[in-house]
Short mmCIF file of C-alpha atoms in Angstrom, two decimals:
data_model
loop_
_atom_site.label_atom_id
_atom_site.label_comp_id
_atom_site.label_asym_id
_atom_site.label_seq_id
_atom_site.Cartn_x
_atom_site.Cartn_y
_atom_site.Cartn_z
CA MET A 1 8.41 55.70 -42.88
CA PRO A 2 5.25 54.19 -41.78
CA THR A 3 7.23 52.19 -39.37
CA ARG A 4 9.39 55.45 -38.01
CA ALA A 5 6.06 57.08 -37.61
CA LEU A 6 4.40 54.13 -35.98
CA SER A 7 7.69 54.02 -33.61
CA THR A 8 7.32 57.71 -32.81
CA ALA A 9 4.14 57.32 -31.91
CA ARG A 10 4.83 54.36 -29.49
CA THR A 11 7.37 56.53 -28.25
CA VAL A 12 5.19 59.33 -27.35
CA THR A 13 2.63 56.78 -26.05
CA ALA A 14 5.05 55.51 -23.41
CA THR A 15 6.50 58.83 -22.70
CA ALA A 16 3.13 60.01 -21.85
CA LEU A 17 2.59 57.00 -19.56
CA ALA A 18 5.67 57.19 -17.86
CA ALA A 19 4.79 61.18 -17.47
CA THR A 20 1.35 59.79 -15.75
CA ALA A 21 3.30 57.17 -13.68
CA LEU A 22 5.60 59.94 -12.66
CA GLY A 23 2.91 62.57 -11.91
CA THR A 24 0.65 59.60 -9.91
CA ALA A 25 3.99 58.65 -8.19
CA ALA A 26 4.43 62.53 -7.05
CA LEU A 27 0.82 62.84 -6.22
CA GLY A 28 1.26 60.01 -3.88
CA LEU A 29 4.13 61.42 -2.43
CA HIS A 30 2.55 64.56 -1.74
CA LEU A 31 -0.58 62.86 -0.47
CA ALA A 32 1.75 61.04 2.08
CA THR A 33 3.26 64.16 3.00
CA ASP A 34 0.18 66.14 3.22
CA GLN A 35 -1.24 63.15 5.55
CA GLN A 36 1.88 63.47 7.68
CA ALA A 37 1.23 67.05 7.88
CA ALA A 38 -2.02 67.05 8.77
CA ARG A 39 -1.53 64.30 11.43
CA ALA A 40 0.99 66.65 13.32
CA ALA A 41 -1.29 69.53 13.01
CA SER A 42 -4.26 68.00 14.17
CA VAL A 43 -1.91 66.97 17.52
CA THR A 44 -0.13 70.09 18.30
CA GLY A 45 -2.71 72.36 16.95
CA THR A 46 -0.43 74.14 14.67
CA THR A 47 -0.81 75.24 11.27
CA SER A 48 1.37 75.01 7.90
CA SER A 49 3.74 77.97 7.82
CA GLY A 50 3.43 77.92 4.24
CA ALA A 51 7.10 76.20 3.69
CA ALA A 52 7.23 73.66 1.00
CA PRO A 53 6.99 70.09 2.55
CA GLN A 54 9.96 68.72 2.84
CA PRO A 55 10.81 64.89 2.78
CA ALA A 56 11.67 63.18 5.96
CA PRO A 57 15.34 62.84 6.01
CA ARG A 58 16.37 59.53 5.34
CA GLU A 59 19.07 57.14 6.90
CA ARG A 60 20.79 53.80 6.15
CA ASP A 61 18.81 50.77 7.68
CA ASP A 62 20.54 47.62 9.03
CA ASP A 63 20.03 46.12 5.75
CA GLY A 64 22.19 48.83 3.74
CA ALA A 65 18.78 50.32 2.39
CA LEU A 66 17.52 53.73 2.74
CA ALA A 67 15.32 53.96 5.61
CA PRO A 68 12.68 56.80 6.46
CA SER A 69 13.99 58.39 9.85
CA GLY A 70 10.31 58.46 11.48
CA PHE A 71 7.84 55.86 12.12
CA GLY A 72 6.62 54.29 8.88
CA LEU A 73 3.14 54.46 7.82
CA VAL A 74 1.06 52.14 9.21
CA GLN A 75 -2.68 50.95 8.33
CA PRO A 76 -4.67 50.74 11.77
CA PRO A 77 -5.51 47.03 12.74
CA LEU A 78 -9.19 45.80 12.59
CA SER A 79 -11.20 44.71 15.02
CA GLY A 80 -10.62 41.01 15.42
CA GLY A 81 -13.28 38.46 15.95
CA SER A 82 -15.13 37.86 19.21
CA GLY A 83 -12.31 35.37 20.46
CA LEU A 84 -9.46 33.55 19.57
CA SER A 85 -11.21 30.11 18.85
CA GLY A 86 -9.75 28.57 15.58
CA GLY A 87 -6.60 29.11 14.16
CA GLY A 88 -4.25 32.13 13.10
CA HIS A 89 -4.52 33.52 16.50
CA THR A 90 -1.69 34.52 18.72
CA SER A 91 -1.44 36.97 21.89
CA SER A 92 0.73 40.12 22.78
CA HIS A 93 1.22 39.72 26.69
CA GLY A 94 4.04 42.01 27.23
CA SER A 95 7.50 41.52 28.14
CA MET B 1 -3.58 44.42 4.23
CA THR B 2 -2.78 41.02 2.24
CA PRO B 3 -6.19 40.12 0.97
CA PRO B 4 -7.08 36.28 1.77
CA THR B 5 -6.63 33.82 -1.10
CA ALA B 6 -8.62 30.89 -1.76
CA THR B 7 -5.84 28.41 -1.46
CA THR B 8 -5.51 29.92 2.48
CA PRO B 9 -6.38 27.14 4.56
CA ALA B 10 -8.97 28.09 7.31
CA THR B 11 -7.01 26.90 10.11
CA PRO B 12 -3.10 27.66 10.06
CA ALA B 13 -0.60 25.52 11.90
CA GLY B 14 1.33 26.75 14.76
CA THR B 15 3.93 25.43 17.50
CA ARG B 16 5.15 27.25 20.60
CA PHE B 17 8.54 26.70 22.82
CA GLU B 18 10.46 28.50 24.87
CA ALA B 19 13.73 29.88 24.11
CA ILE B 20 16.02 33.42 24.56
CA GLY B 21 13.82 33.58 28.11
CA THR B 22 10.28 33.96 26.88
CA ASP B 23 7.57 32.08 24.69
CA ILE B 24 7.89 31.83 21.31
CA GLU B 25 4.94 31.04 18.74
CA VAL B 26 5.18 30.48 15.02
CA LEU B 27 2.14 30.15 12.90
CA VAL B 28 1.72 29.19 9.16
CA THR B 29 -0.77 29.40 6.58
CA GLU B 30 0.63 26.13 4.85
CA PRO B 31 0.92 23.48 7.51
CA ASP B 32 3.54 21.62 5.48
CA ALA B 33 5.81 24.57 6.09
CA LEU B 34 5.54 24.47 9.72
CA ALA B 35 8.55 22.27 10.24
CA GLU B 36 11.10 23.94 8.32
CA ALA B 37 9.99 27.69 9.87
CA THR B 38 10.19 26.38 13.46
CA ALA B 39 13.78 25.24 12.40
CA VAL B 40 14.90 28.47 11.21
CA VAL B 41 13.57 30.33 13.96
CA ARG B 42 15.10 28.13 16.27
CA GLU B 43 18.36 28.54 14.67
CA HIS B 44 18.01 31.95 14.75
CA LEU B 45 17.12 32.19 17.92
CA ALA B 46 20.12 30.24 19.36
CA ARG B 47 22.45 32.81 17.14
CA LEU B 48 20.73 35.91 18.89
CA ASP B 49 21.04 34.43 22.19
CA LEU B 50 24.64 33.85 21.78
CA ALA B 51 24.97 37.35 20.21
CA VAL B 52 23.16 40.01 22.49
CA SER B 53 22.20 37.65 25.92
CA ARG B 54 23.48 39.92 28.98
CA PHE B 55 23.13 36.89 31.28
CA ARG B 56 25.51 34.39 29.27
CA PRO B 57 29.38 35.31 29.67
CA ASP B 58 30.21 33.85 26.43
CA SER B 59 27.86 36.67 24.60
CA GLU B 60 29.15 39.02 22.36
CA VAL B 61 27.45 41.52 24.45
CA SER B 62 29.00 40.56 27.61
CA ARG B 63 32.67 40.24 26.19
CA LEU B 64 32.14 43.74 25.21
CA ALA B 65 31.08 45.09 28.29
CA ARG B 66 33.97 43.27 30.18
CA ALA B 67 36.57 44.81 27.65
CA ALA B 68 34.78 48.18 28.23
CA GLU B 69 35.07 47.97 31.99
CA ASP B 70 38.20 50.14 32.28
CA GLU B 71 38.56 51.92 28.72
CA PRO B 72 36.30 52.37 25.50
CA ALA B 73 36.42 49.16 23.80
CA TRP B 74 35.63 47.93 20.26
CA ALA B 75 34.81 44.79 18.54
CA LEU B 76 34.00 43.21 15.06
CA ALA B 77 30.21 42.16 15.29
CA SER B 78 28.78 39.03 13.89
CA PRO B 79 26.00 39.52 11.39
CA VAL B 80 23.22 38.89 14.03
CA PHE B 81 24.80 41.13 16.55
CA ALA B 82 25.26 43.95 14.16
CA SER B 83 21.72 43.44 12.94
CA ALA B 84 20.34 43.83 16.41
CA LEU B 85 22.39 46.78 17.35
CA ARG B 86 21.36 48.69 14.40
CA ALA B 87 18.00 48.17 14.96
CA ALA B 88 18.22 49.20 18.40
CA LEU B 89 20.04 52.41 17.40
CA ARG B 90 17.23 52.72 15.16
CA ALA B 91 14.58 52.52 17.83
CA ALA B 92 16.56 55.08 19.99
CA ARG B 93 16.66 57.42 16.84
CA LEU B 94 12.93 57.04 16.27
CA THR B 95 12.15 57.60 20.13
CA GLY B 96 14.63 60.38 20.67
CA GLY B 97 16.70 58.36 23.17
CA LEU B 98 13.49 57.18 25.49
CA VAL B 99 14.71 53.53 24.17
CA ASP B 100 18.23 53.40 24.73
CA PRO B 101 20.54 50.15 24.22
CA THR B 102 23.12 51.72 26.83
CA VAL B 103 21.07 51.04 30.07
CA GLY B 104 22.55 47.70 30.52
CA ARG B 105 24.21 48.61 33.93
CA ALA B 106 21.14 50.61 34.69
CA VAL B 107 18.84 47.43 34.53
CA ALA B 108 21.59 45.42 36.41
CA ALA B 109 21.62 47.81 39.08
CA SER B 110 18.02 47.93 39.56
CA GLY B 111 18.35 44.35 40.17
CA TYR B 112 17.55 42.65 36.73
CA ASP B 113 21.31 41.13 36.48
CA ALA B 114 20.29 37.62 35.43
CA ASP B 115 17.49 35.54 34.21
CA LEU B 116 14.06 36.55 36.11
CA ASP B 117 13.65 32.98 37.37
CA VAL B 118 17.19 33.81 39.04
CA VAL B 119 16.23 37.18 40.32
CA ARG B 120 13.10 35.85 41.89
CA SER B 121 14.31 32.73 43.14
CA ARG B 122 16.93 34.97 45.28
CA PRO B 123 16.39 37.06 48.57
CA ALA B 124 15.00 40.04 47.75
CA THR B 125 17.28 43.28 48.00
CA HIS B 126 17.64 46.93 48.24
CA PRO B 127 18.11 48.22 44.46
CA GLY B 128 21.21 49.86 44.05
CA ASP B 129 21.52 53.72 43.16
CA PRO B 130 20.88 54.61 39.66
CA VAL B 131 23.31 54.66 37.20
CA PRO B 132 23.28 56.92 34.40
CA ALA B 133 23.25 55.47 31.08
CA PRO B 134 25.86 56.53 28.60
CA GLY B 135 23.72 57.22 25.74
CA TRP B 136 23.10 55.75 22.64
CA ARG B 137 25.04 58.52 20.41
CA SER B 138 28.07 57.16 22.28
CA VAL B 139 27.65 53.92 20.63
CA THR B 140 29.02 53.50 16.98
CA ILE B 141 28.87 50.76 14.48
CA ASP B 142 30.59 51.12 11.06
CA PRO B 143 28.72 50.61 8.15
CA VAL B 144 31.29 48.50 6.02
CA THR B 145 33.24 46.59 9.14
CA ASP B 146 30.65 45.91 11.54
CA ARG B 147 33.23 47.52 14.21
CA VAL B 148 31.20 48.45 17.21
CA ASP B 149 32.80 51.09 19.60
CA VAL B 150 31.32 51.63 23.14
CA PRO B 151 32.54 53.97 26.04
CA GLN B 152 33.76 52.91 28.99
CA GLY B 153 31.45 51.19 31.39
CA CYS B 154 28.88 50.66 28.64
CA LEU B 155 26.80 47.38 28.81
CA LEU B 156 24.41 47.06 25.93
CA ASP B 157 20.84 45.75 26.53
CA LEU B 158 19.26 45.07 23.50
CA GLY B 159 16.47 42.96 24.99
CA ALA B 160 14.10 45.81 24.43
CA THR B 161 14.55 45.85 20.66
CA ALA B 162 16.30 42.68 19.76
CA LYS B 163 13.31 40.24 20.27
CA ALA B 164 10.89 42.22 18.03
CA HIS B 165 13.61 42.82 15.46
CA ALA B 166 14.12 39.28 15.02
CA ALA B 167 10.47 38.96 14.62
CA ASP B 168 10.64 41.02 11.49
CA VAL B 169 13.82 39.39 10.13
CA LEU B 170 12.22 35.64 10.76
CA ALA B 171 9.05 36.54 9.40
CA GLU B 172 10.56 38.16 6.14
CA ARG B 173 12.84 35.38 5.92
CA LEU B 174 10.26 32.54 6.09
CA SER B 175 7.91 34.47 3.62
CA GLY B 176 10.82 34.42 1.42
CA ARG B 177 11.92 30.90 1.65
CA LEU B 178 8.57 29.02 2.05
CA PRO B 179 5.31 29.16 0.48
CA GLY B 180 2.22 30.78 2.36
CA GLY B 181 1.99 33.29 5.28
CA PHE B 182 3.68 33.42 8.70
CA LEU B 183 3.45 35.04 12.03
CA VAL B 184 6.57 35.08 14.41
CA ASN B 185 5.61 35.67 17.78
CA LEU B 186 8.77 36.39 20.34
CA GLY B 187 7.60 37.03 23.55
CA GLY B 188 4.80 39.38 22.40
CA ASP B 189 6.38 40.94 19.95
CA ILE B 190 4.69 39.86 16.68
CA ALA B 191 5.69 40.13 12.67
CA VAL B 192 3.80 38.75 9.96
CA ALA B 193 4.76 38.38 6.40
CA GLY B 194 3.17 36.87 2.90
CA GLU B 195 -0.29 35.76 3.01
CA ALA B 196 -2.73 36.52 6.20
CA PRO B 197 -5.69 33.87 7.15
CA ALA B 198 -8.85 34.53 5.71
CA GLU B 199 -9.68 36.76 8.97
CA GLY B 200 -6.39 38.53 9.16
CA TRP B 201 -4.08 37.09 11.98
CA GLN B 202 -5.85 37.48 15.10
CA VAL B 203 -4.04 38.78 17.91
CA GLY B 204 -5.01 38.91 21.46
CA VAL B 205 -4.08 41.91 23.86
CA ASP B 206 -3.57 39.80 27.17
CA ASP B 207 -2.81 41.31 30.54
CA ALA B 208 -0.50 39.99 32.82
CA ARG B 209 -2.81 37.44 34.25
CA GLY B 210 -3.54 36.07 30.54
CA SER B 211 -6.69 37.31 29.94
CA THR B 212 -7.62 38.64 27.03
CA LEU B 213 -8.75 41.73 26.89
CA GLN B 214 -9.21 42.84 23.26
CA VAL B 215 -8.71 41.27 19.94
CA VAL B 216 -7.08 42.79 16.65
CA ALA B 217 -6.55 41.48 13.11
CA VAL B 218 -3.23 42.58 11.39
CA ALA B 219 -1.62 41.61 8.22
CA ASP B 220 1.40 41.99 6.27
CA GLY B 221 2.63 45.63 6.94
CA GLN B 222 1.60 45.55 10.25
CA GLY B 223 3.80 44.78 13.41
CA VAL B 224 2.40 44.43 17.19
CA ALA B 225 4.20 44.74 20.33
CA THR B 226 3.26 45.18 24.08
CA SER B 227 5.02 46.64 26.67
CA SER B 228 4.26 45.75 30.37
CA THR B 229 5.29 47.17 33.65
CA ARG B 230 3.42 43.71 35.26
CA HIS B 231 5.10 41.08 33.35
CA ARG B 232 8.74 41.09 34.25
CA THR B 233 8.57 41.99 37.77
CA TRP B 234 10.85 41.06 40.84
CA ALA B 235 10.16 42.10 44.61
CA THR B 236 12.43 44.44 46.60
CA ALA B 237 13.64 44.02 50.40
CA ASP B 238 11.39 47.40 50.87
CA GLY B 239 8.23 45.36 49.95
CA GLY B 240 7.91 47.03 46.72
CA THR B 241 8.27 45.52 42.99
CA ARG B 242 10.26 46.70 40.33
CA HIS B 243 10.02 46.06 36.39
CA HIS B 244 12.54 46.00 33.87
CA LEU B 245 11.55 49.37 31.90
CA LEU B 246 14.06 52.12 32.87
CA ASP B 247 13.64 55.55 31.77
CA PRO B 248 17.33 56.13 30.22
CA ARG B 249 17.03 59.87 31.05
CA THR B 250 17.38 59.22 35.14
CA GLY B 251 18.33 55.66 35.28
CA ARG B 252 15.52 54.97 37.42
CA THR B 253 12.72 52.41 36.63
CA ALA B 254 9.96 53.90 34.85
CA THR B 255 7.06 55.07 36.79
CA ALA B 256 4.27 52.34 36.01
CA THR B 257 1.21 54.89 35.24
CA TRP B 258 0.25 52.17 32.83
CA HIS B 259 -0.07 48.44 33.24
CA GLN B 260 0.61 47.88 29.72
CA VAL B 261 1.19 49.69 26.45
CA THR B 262 0.13 47.85 23.01
CA CYS B 263 1.11 49.32 19.67
CA VAL B 264 0.78 48.47 16.20
CA GLY B 265 3.57 49.52 13.74
CA ALA B 266 4.96 49.31 10.07
CA THR B 267 7.23 46.60 11.96
CA ALA B 268 7.64 44.75 15.35
CA LEU B 269 10.69 46.75 15.70
CA GLU B 270 8.70 50.09 15.59
CA ALA B 271 5.47 48.62 17.25
CA ASN B 272 8.30 47.88 20.23
CA ALA B 273 10.00 51.05 20.08
CA ALA B 274 6.67 53.07 20.59
CA SER B 275 5.34 50.65 23.06
CA THR B 276 8.61 50.96 25.37
CA ALA B 277 8.49 54.48 24.79
CA ALA B 278 5.38 55.02 26.01
CA VAL B 279 5.72 53.27 28.90
CA VAL B 280 8.51 55.70 29.88
CA LEU B 281 6.72 58.63 28.81
CA GLY B 282 3.74 58.15 31.03
CA GLU B 283 0.94 60.31 30.88
CA GLN B 284 2.32 62.16 27.92
CA ALA B 285 2.44 58.79 26.00
CA PRO B 286 -1.07 59.12 23.94
CA ALA B 287 -0.15 62.47 22.85
CA TRP B 288 3.39 61.20 21.65
CA LEU B 289 1.81 58.30 19.88
CA GLU B 290 -0.84 60.33 18.08
CA ALA B 291 1.86 62.65 16.86
CA ASN B 292 4.05 59.63 15.80
CA GLY B 293 0.60 57.85 13.99
CA ILE B 294 1.02 55.08 15.90
CA PRO B 295 -2.44 53.03 16.80
CA ALA B 296 -1.94 51.87 20.65
CA ARG B 297 -3.99 50.68 23.56
CA LEU B 298 -2.76 51.68 26.73
CA ASP B 299 -4.05 50.00 30.00
CA ALA B 300 -3.89 51.77 33.48
CA PRO B 301 -5.72 50.96 36.59
CA GLY B 302 -9.44 51.40 35.78
CA ARG B 303 -8.98 52.70 32.38
CA VAL B 304 -8.11 52.09 28.69
CA VAL B 305 -7.16 54.87 26.37
CA THR B 306 -6.40 54.16 22.64
CA THR B 307 -5.48 56.31 20.14
CA ARG B 308 -6.29 56.98 16.53
CA GLY B 309 -6.59 53.97 14.55
CA TRP B 310 -6.74 51.51 17.34
CA PRO B 311 -10.45 49.59 17.24
CA ASP B 312 -13.03 50.81 20.06
CA PRO B 313 -12.33 48.15 22.91
CA PRO B 314 -15.41 45.90 23.54
CA ASP B 315 -15.40 47.65 27.02
CA GLY B 316 -15.07 51.05 26.04
CA GLY B 317 -12.32 53.42 26.74
CA SER B 318 -11.25 56.96 25.83
CA ARG B 319 -9.49 58.78 23.46
#
């Protein structure tokens, strides 16, 4: 019985951890959605209509994986060094 | 951004060469990986050229265009052609058709119907009348068989996106196969993967004369592309010049509101789609880029405009 109790406790702990992880993931999704909504609002000057945010429609990318239909979120680039001396540098000159 | 690691050398190694009609650069953080990385890039670009070049009669794009001269046509695409076409169609979707792979005949009619060196070496001519593009929605590719269907008269021009997509593919491939980090620069379309140098990959935004206007640092998850109306240009008989970027909505050369637009995207493909669309949009470009969350620098005569997320230019700029 102690073994079963321990097992049950582990199951509960694992479930709680999973729930926490799911909650975190859901929170992350909401944050991402909110960021996109805020970004759009800041440009268009509109406010939320109150409708529940919907995930962006997805499409099959060329590798067969599901890909978002809009531009992906991207980290802003950092300001580079004062010059291009040393290694690890290249140029984007247009084409 | 991938944090630098203690094992990353201070000075990455690199090589430059020409292929697919443009400058190629490969940088690696592990110098021992450079030879194999370069071989992988060269081999892939040879396949890409054979698949999508408008200027090779034996390319898949040229053969499909000949088959479509008098009636709709189809072909089974090679993996490289299929991947490049799907990337082009994705760019078209992302931009609402501002980047359109069906502008091939319009580009050719504007005078850009051969390698740029050939176009520039022959006597200037009057550009032909604008040719409307069939539209990217008229091109389909089967998700299982890779059968490509195009309408009558369609000449695909994947140049705007094929290089950028190839940079993404190659950076990921190298990172998965070899140790260290990689930067692949295909004519200004830049993809990175794996660990970055200690200060990130330093990317100079150059003007058409080769002067560096600004330097930004990028790492895994960021692609860079610049579209220019000053780089691929040729003279016309009326004393003017043309550039290679067309407005698919009109079939005419896009108004050169911007000398060049540099964008950072989640991939080089997305950066390229955004920078090309920005040139087509002209004055509307900054708002469109902002709405799509694209950090960008737009250069016009006498002014620099940046969007949210782009580092302040050293010589100022407006937002």
